[in-house]
Short mmCIF file of C-alpha atoms in Angstrom, two decimals:
data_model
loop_
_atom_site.label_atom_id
_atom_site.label_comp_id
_atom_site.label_asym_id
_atom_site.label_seq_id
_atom_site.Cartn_x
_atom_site.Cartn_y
_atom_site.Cartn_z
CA UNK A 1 0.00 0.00 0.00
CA UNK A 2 2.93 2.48 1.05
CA UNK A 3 4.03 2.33 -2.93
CA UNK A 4 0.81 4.40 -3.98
CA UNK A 5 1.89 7.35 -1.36
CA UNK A 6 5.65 7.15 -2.79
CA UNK A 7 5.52 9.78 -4.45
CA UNK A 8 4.26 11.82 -1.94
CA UNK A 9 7.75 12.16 -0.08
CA UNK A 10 10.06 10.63 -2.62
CA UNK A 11 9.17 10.79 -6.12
CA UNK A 12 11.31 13.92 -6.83
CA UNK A 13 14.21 12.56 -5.13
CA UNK A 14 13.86 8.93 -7.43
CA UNK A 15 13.37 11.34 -10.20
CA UNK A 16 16.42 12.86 -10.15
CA UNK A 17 18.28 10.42 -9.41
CA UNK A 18 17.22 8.89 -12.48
CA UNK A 19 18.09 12.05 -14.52
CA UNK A 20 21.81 11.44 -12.56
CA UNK A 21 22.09 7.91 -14.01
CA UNK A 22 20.85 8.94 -17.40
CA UNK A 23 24.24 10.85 -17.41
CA UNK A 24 26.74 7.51 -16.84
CA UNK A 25 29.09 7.79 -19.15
CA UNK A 26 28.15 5.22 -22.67
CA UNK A 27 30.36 2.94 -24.61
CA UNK A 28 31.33 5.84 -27.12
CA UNK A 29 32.38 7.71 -24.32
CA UNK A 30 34.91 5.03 -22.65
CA UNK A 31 35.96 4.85 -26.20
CA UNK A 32 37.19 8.69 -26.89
CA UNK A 33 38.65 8.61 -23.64
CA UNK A 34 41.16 5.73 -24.24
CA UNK A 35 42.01 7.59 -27.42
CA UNK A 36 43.03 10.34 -25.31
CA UNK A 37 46.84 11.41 -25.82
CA UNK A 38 47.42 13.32 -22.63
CA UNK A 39 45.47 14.11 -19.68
CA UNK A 40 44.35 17.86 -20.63
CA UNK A 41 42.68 16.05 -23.90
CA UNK A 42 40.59 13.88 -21.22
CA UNK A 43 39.15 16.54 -19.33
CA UNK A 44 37.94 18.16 -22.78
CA UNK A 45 36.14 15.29 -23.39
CA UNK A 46 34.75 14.81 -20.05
CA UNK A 47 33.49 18.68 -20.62
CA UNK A 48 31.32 17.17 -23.19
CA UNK A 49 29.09 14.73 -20.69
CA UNK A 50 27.37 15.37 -17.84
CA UNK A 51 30.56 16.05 -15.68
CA UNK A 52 30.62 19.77 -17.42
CA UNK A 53 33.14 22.02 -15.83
CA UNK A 54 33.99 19.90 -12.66
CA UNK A 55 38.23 20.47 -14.03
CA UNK A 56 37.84 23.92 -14.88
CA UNK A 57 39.54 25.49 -11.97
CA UNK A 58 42.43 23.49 -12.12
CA UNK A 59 45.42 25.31 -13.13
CA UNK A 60 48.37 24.18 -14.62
CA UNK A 61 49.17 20.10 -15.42
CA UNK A 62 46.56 17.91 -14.49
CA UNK A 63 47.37 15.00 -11.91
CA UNK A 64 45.68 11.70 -11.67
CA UNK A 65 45.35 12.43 -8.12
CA UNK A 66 43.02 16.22 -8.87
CA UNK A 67 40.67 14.31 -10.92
CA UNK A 68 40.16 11.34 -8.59
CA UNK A 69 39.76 14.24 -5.95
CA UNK A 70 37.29 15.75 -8.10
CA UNK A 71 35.06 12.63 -8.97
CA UNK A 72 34.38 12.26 -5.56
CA UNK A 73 33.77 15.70 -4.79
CA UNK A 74 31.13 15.64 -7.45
CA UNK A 75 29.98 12.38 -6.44
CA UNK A 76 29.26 14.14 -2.76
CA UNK A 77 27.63 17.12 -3.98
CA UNK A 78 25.34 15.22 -5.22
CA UNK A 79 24.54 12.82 -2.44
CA UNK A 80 24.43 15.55 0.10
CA UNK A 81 22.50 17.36 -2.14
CA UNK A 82 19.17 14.78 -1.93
CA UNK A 83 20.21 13.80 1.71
CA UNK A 84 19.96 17.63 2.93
CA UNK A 85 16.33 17.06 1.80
CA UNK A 86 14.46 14.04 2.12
CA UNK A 87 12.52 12.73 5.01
CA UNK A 88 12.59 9.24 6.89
CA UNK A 89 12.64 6.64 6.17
CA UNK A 90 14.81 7.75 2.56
CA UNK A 91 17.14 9.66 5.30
CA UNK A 92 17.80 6.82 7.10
CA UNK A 93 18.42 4.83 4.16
CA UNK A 94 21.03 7.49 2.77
CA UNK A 95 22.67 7.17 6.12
CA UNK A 96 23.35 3.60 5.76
CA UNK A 97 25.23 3.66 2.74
CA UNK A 98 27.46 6.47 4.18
CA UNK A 99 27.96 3.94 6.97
CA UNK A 100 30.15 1.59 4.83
CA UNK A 101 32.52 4.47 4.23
CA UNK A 102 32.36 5.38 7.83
CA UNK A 103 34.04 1.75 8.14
CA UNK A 104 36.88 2.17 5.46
CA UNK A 105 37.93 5.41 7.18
CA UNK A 106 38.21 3.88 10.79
CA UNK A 107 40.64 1.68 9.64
CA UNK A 108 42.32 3.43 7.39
CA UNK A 109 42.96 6.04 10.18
CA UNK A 110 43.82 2.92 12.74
CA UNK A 111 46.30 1.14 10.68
CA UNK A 112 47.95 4.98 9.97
CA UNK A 113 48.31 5.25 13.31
CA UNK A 114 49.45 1.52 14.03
CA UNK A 115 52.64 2.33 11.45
CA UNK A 116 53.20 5.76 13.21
CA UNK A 117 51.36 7.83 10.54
CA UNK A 118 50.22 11.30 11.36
CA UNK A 119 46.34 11.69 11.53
CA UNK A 120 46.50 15.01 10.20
CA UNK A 121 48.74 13.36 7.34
CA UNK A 122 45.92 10.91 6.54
CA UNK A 123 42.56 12.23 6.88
CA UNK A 124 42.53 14.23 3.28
CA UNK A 125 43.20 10.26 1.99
CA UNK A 126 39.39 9.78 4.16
CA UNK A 127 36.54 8.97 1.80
CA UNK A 128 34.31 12.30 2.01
CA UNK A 129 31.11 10.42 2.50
CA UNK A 130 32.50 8.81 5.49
CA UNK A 131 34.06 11.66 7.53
CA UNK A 132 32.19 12.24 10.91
CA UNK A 133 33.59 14.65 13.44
CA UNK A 134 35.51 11.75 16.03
CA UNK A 135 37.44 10.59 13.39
CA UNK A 136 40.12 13.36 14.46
CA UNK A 137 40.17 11.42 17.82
CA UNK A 138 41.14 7.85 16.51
CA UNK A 139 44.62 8.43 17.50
CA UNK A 140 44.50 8.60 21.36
CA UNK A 141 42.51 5.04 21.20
CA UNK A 142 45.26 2.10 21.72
CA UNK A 143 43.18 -0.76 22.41
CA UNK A 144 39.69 -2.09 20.34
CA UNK A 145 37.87 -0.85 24.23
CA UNK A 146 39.67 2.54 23.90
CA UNK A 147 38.25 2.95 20.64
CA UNK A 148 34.78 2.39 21.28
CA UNK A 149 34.65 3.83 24.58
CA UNK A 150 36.14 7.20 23.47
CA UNK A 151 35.43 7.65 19.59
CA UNK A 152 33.16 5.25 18.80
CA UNK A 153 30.39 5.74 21.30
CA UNK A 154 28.68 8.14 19.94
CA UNK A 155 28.69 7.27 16.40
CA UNK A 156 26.20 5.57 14.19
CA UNK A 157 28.44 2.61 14.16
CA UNK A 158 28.42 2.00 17.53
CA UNK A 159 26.42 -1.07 17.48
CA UNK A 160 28.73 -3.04 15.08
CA UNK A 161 32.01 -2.24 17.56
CA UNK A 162 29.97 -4.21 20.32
CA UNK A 163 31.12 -7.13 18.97
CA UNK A 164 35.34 -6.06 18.93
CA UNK A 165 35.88 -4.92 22.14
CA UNK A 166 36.85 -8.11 23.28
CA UNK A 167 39.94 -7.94 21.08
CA UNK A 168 42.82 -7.88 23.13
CA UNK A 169 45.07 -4.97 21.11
CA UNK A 170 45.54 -2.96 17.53
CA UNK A 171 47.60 -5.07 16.18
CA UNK A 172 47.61 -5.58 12.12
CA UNK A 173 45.67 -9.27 12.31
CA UNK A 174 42.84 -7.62 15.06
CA UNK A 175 42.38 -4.38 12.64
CA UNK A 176 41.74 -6.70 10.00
CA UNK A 177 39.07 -8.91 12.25
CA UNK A 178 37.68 -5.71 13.22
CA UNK A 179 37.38 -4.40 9.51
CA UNK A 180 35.42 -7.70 8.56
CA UNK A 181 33.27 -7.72 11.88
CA UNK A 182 32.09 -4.10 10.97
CA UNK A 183 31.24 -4.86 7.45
CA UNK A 184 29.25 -7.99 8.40
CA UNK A 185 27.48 -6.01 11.29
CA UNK A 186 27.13 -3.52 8.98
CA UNK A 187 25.32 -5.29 6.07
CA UNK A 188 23.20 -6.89 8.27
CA UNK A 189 21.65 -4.58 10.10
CA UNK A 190 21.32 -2.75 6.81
CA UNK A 191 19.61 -6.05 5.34
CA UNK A 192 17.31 -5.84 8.60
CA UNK A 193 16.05 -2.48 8.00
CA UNK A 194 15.64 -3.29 3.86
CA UNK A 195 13.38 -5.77 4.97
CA UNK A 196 11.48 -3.85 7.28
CA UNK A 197 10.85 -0.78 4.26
CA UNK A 198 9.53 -3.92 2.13
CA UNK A 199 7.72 -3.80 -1.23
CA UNK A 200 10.18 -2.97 -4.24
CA UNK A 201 13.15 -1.72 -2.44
CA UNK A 202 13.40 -4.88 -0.51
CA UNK A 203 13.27 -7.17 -3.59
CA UNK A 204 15.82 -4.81 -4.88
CA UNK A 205 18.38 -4.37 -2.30
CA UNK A 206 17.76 -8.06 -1.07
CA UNK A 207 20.07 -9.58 -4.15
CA UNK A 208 22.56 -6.66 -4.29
CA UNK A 209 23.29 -6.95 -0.25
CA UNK A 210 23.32 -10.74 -0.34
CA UNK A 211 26.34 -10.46 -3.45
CA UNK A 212 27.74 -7.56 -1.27
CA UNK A 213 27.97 -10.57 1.78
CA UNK A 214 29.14 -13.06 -0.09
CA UNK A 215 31.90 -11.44 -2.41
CA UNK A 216 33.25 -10.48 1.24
CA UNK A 217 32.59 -14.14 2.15
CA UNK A 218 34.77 -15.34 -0.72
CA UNK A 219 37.48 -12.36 -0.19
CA UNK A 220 38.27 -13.40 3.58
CA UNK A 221 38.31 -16.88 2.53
CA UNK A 222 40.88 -16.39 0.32
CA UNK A 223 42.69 -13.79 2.05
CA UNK A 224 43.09 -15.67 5.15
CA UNK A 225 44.86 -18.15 3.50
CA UNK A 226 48.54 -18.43 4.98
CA UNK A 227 47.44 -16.03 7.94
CA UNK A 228 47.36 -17.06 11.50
CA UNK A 229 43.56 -16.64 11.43
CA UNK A 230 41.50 -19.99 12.17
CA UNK A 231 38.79 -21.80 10.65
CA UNK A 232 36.95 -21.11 13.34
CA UNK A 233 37.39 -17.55 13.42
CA UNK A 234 37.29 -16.91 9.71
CA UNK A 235 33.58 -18.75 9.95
CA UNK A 236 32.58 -15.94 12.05
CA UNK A 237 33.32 -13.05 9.93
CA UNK A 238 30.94 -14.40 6.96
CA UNK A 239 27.87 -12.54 6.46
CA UNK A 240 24.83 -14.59 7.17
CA UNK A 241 22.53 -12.64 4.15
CA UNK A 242 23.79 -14.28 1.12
CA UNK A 243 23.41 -17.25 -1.11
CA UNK A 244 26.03 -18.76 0.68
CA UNK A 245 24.51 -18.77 4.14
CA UNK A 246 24.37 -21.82 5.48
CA UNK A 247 25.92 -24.53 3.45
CA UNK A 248 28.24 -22.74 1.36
CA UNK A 249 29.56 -20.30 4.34
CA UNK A 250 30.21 -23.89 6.18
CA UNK A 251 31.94 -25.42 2.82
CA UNK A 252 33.79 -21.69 2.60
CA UNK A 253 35.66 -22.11 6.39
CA UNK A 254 36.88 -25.99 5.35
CA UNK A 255 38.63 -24.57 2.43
CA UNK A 256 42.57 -24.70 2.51
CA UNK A 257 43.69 -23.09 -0.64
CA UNK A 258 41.96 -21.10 -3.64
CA UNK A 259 41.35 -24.71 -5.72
CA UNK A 260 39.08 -25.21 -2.75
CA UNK A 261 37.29 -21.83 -2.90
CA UNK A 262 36.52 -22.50 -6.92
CA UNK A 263 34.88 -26.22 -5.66
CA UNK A 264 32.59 -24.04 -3.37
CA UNK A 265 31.57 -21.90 -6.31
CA UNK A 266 30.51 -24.21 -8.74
CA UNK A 267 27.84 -25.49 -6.43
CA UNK A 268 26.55 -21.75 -7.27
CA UNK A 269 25.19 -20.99 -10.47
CA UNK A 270 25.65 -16.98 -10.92
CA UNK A 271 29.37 -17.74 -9.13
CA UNK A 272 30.72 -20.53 -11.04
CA UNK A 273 31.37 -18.08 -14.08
CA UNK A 274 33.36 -15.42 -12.19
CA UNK A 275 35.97 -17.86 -11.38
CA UNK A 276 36.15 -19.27 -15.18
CA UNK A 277 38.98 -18.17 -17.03
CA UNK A 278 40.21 -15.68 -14.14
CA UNK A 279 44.46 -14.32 -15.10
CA UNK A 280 46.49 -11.39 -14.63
CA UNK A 281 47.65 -11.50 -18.18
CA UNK A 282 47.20 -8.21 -20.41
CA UNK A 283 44.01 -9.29 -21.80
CA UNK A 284 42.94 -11.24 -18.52
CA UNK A 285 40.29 -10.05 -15.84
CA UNK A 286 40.58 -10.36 -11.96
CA UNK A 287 37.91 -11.94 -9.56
CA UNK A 288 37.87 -8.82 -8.47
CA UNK A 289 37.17 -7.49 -11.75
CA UNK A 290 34.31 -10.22 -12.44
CA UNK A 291 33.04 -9.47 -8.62
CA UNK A 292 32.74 -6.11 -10.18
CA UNK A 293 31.13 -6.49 -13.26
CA UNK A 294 28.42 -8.41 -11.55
CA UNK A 295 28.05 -6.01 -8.76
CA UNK A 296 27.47 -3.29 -12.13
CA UNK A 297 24.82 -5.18 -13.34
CA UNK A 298 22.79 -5.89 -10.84
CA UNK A 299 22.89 -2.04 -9.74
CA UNK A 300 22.02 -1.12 -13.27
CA UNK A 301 19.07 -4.02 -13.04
CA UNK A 302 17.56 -1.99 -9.71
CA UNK A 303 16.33 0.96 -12.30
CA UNK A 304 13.83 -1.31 -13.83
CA UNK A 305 11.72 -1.31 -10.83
CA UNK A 306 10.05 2.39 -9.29
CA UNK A 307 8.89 3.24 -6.38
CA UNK A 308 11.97 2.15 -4.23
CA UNK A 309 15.16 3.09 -2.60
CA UNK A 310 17.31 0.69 -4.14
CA UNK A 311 18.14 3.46 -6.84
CA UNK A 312 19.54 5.59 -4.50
CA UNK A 313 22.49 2.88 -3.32
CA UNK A 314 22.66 1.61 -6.96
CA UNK A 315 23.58 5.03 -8.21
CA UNK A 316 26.63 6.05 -5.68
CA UNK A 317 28.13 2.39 -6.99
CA UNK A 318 27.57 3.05 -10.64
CA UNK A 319 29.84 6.52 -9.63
CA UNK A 320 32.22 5.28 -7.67
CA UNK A 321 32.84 2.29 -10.63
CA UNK A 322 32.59 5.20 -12.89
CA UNK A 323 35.09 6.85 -11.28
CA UNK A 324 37.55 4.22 -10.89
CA UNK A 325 36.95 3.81 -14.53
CA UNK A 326 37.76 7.27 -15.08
CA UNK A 327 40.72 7.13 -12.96
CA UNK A 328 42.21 4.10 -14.46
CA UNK A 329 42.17 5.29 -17.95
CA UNK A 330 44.30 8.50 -16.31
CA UNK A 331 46.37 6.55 -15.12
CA UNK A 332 47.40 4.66 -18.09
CA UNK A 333 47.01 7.77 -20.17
CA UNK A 334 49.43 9.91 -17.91
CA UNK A 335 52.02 7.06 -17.79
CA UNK A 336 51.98 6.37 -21.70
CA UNK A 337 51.06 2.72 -21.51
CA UNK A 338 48.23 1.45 -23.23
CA UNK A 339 48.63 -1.74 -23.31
CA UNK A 340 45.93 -2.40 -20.40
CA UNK A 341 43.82 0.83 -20.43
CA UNK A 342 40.91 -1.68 -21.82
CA UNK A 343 40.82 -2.78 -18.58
CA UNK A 344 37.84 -0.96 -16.99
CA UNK A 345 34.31 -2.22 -16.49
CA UNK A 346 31.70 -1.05 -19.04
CA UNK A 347 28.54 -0.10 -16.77
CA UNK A 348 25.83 -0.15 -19.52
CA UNK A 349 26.31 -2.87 -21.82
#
């Protein structure tokens, strides 16, 4: 029933968010800006989409570094810009997927300070949509208890650092637990409250959070491999919202080496593929890359449905990949090697 009174609250906000994703760069575009000879040449180009002007008060050369600066300056505008205005339960829903990045900058800002880093040094490398006002603190905590009790506390992600505290000390293994015990916190509680919305934007988000858990599932999995970390343990950082959950989670925590890890993924239909024909060759993509490509599609699949809030979470993804597209092809552009600058993922094929 809530669907018919959508519009009432949020059908502005969904609309222009569609108008944003109307403006993700096409094929044709990817294509002019591999052709690119030097890094002035791609920011004329990119004058000719949607970005407009975003470069034009750059003065002298352009550095990879600016333009990645920029994306996600843009990127934030326009976030903040539908956040500053919307009403519950779409605010609380924006909030969540600022939570994520909340995450990333904690430990970013931990491990810093673990290898003697200045804080001050570091917090310009924080993602903008996860900067909160305590993360200036982080440095005075020096055990997982510290943290919480004296940054932490008061933050949104307060909750999810219930379950660290325990942790005996910062050390590189227990920021690494920590990382993976927020995230699966994290997604779900966010999982939880997509449920609770229901109608469309919890038969969008359901799929796209369940990948989310289990491409982490599959990522500690095989980076645990050779660590000190225990079955045991690394069966407790899964996510328990995927496709996995329970039998292939179970299979995930046996597994001794990557072999192992593609046995668990043929018993999986939309995985098995993503593991197929996986190199590091010129012409070769990642897992990461295929975890990527499938991530793109099923955020471009939410805008077939209305009246939900999956669009919203869909559309910061499509950006960011759209930015590390844009970034990558700078990169290879800037250091005159071409030979890989294919290598981004195509969002609207």
């Amino acid at each position: 029933m809530s669907e018919f009174y959508f519009n009432a609250d949020d059908g502005y906000f969904e609309g222009l968010v569609r108008g944003f994703r109307a403006g993700l760069l096409k094929r044709t575009d990817y294509m002019n800006l591999c052709q690119c000879e030097t890094l002035e040449d791609l920011k004329l180009h990119l004058q000719t989409t949607d970005y407009g002007n975003f470069l034009s008060n750059e003065a002298g050369p352009l550095a990879v570094s600016t333009i990645d600066e920029k994306l996600k300056e843009k990127l934030v505008t326009e976030f903040q810009h539908v956040r500053n205005q919307c009403v519950e339960p779409m605010a609380k829903f924006l909030d969540y997927i600022t939570y994520s990045y909340m995450i990333d900058n904690i430990i970013l800002l931990i491990t810093g300070a673990l290898h003697d880093r200045d804080i001050s040094e570091l917090l310009p490398k924080c993602h903008p949509l996860g900067v909160f006002p305590e993360l200036k603190t982080l440095s005075i905590a020096q055990t997982p208890e510290e943290l919480y009790n004296s940054v932490l506390v008061d933050t949104p992600l307060a909750p999810y650092f219930l379950a660290c505290v325990s942790r005996a000390d910062l050390d590189e293994l227990n920021i690494e637990i920590i990382r993976n015990t927020l995230y699966k916190e994290y997604l779900e509680d966010f999982h939880r409250f997509c449920m609770e919305i229901g109608n469309a934007t919890a038969d969008v988000m359901g799929p796209i959070l369940a990948f989310e858990a289990d491409r982490r599932a599959f990522n500690i999995t095989i980076n645990s491999f050779g660590t000190e970390l225990t079955k045991e343990d690394r069966l407790k950082l899964y996510p328990t919202i995927g496709r996995l959950y329970p039998e292939g989670l179970a299979m995930l925590s046996e597994c001794n080496d990557y072999d192992d890890v593609v046995r668990v993924a043929e018993y999986y239909a939309e995985y098995r593929p993503m593991f197929e024909g996986v190199g590091s060759g010129a012409g070769d993509k990642t897992l990461e890359d295929k975890f990527f490509e499938h991530e793109a599609k099923l955020n471009v699949h939410s805008f077939m449905h209305q009246f939900q809030y999956g669009v919203f979470y869909a559309l910061v993804k499509l950006k960011e990949q759209e930015a590390r597209n844009i970034v990558w092809i700078s990169e290879c552009t800037a250091q005159k090697n071409k030979s890989k600058i294919d290598n981004y993922i195509n969002l609207l094929d």
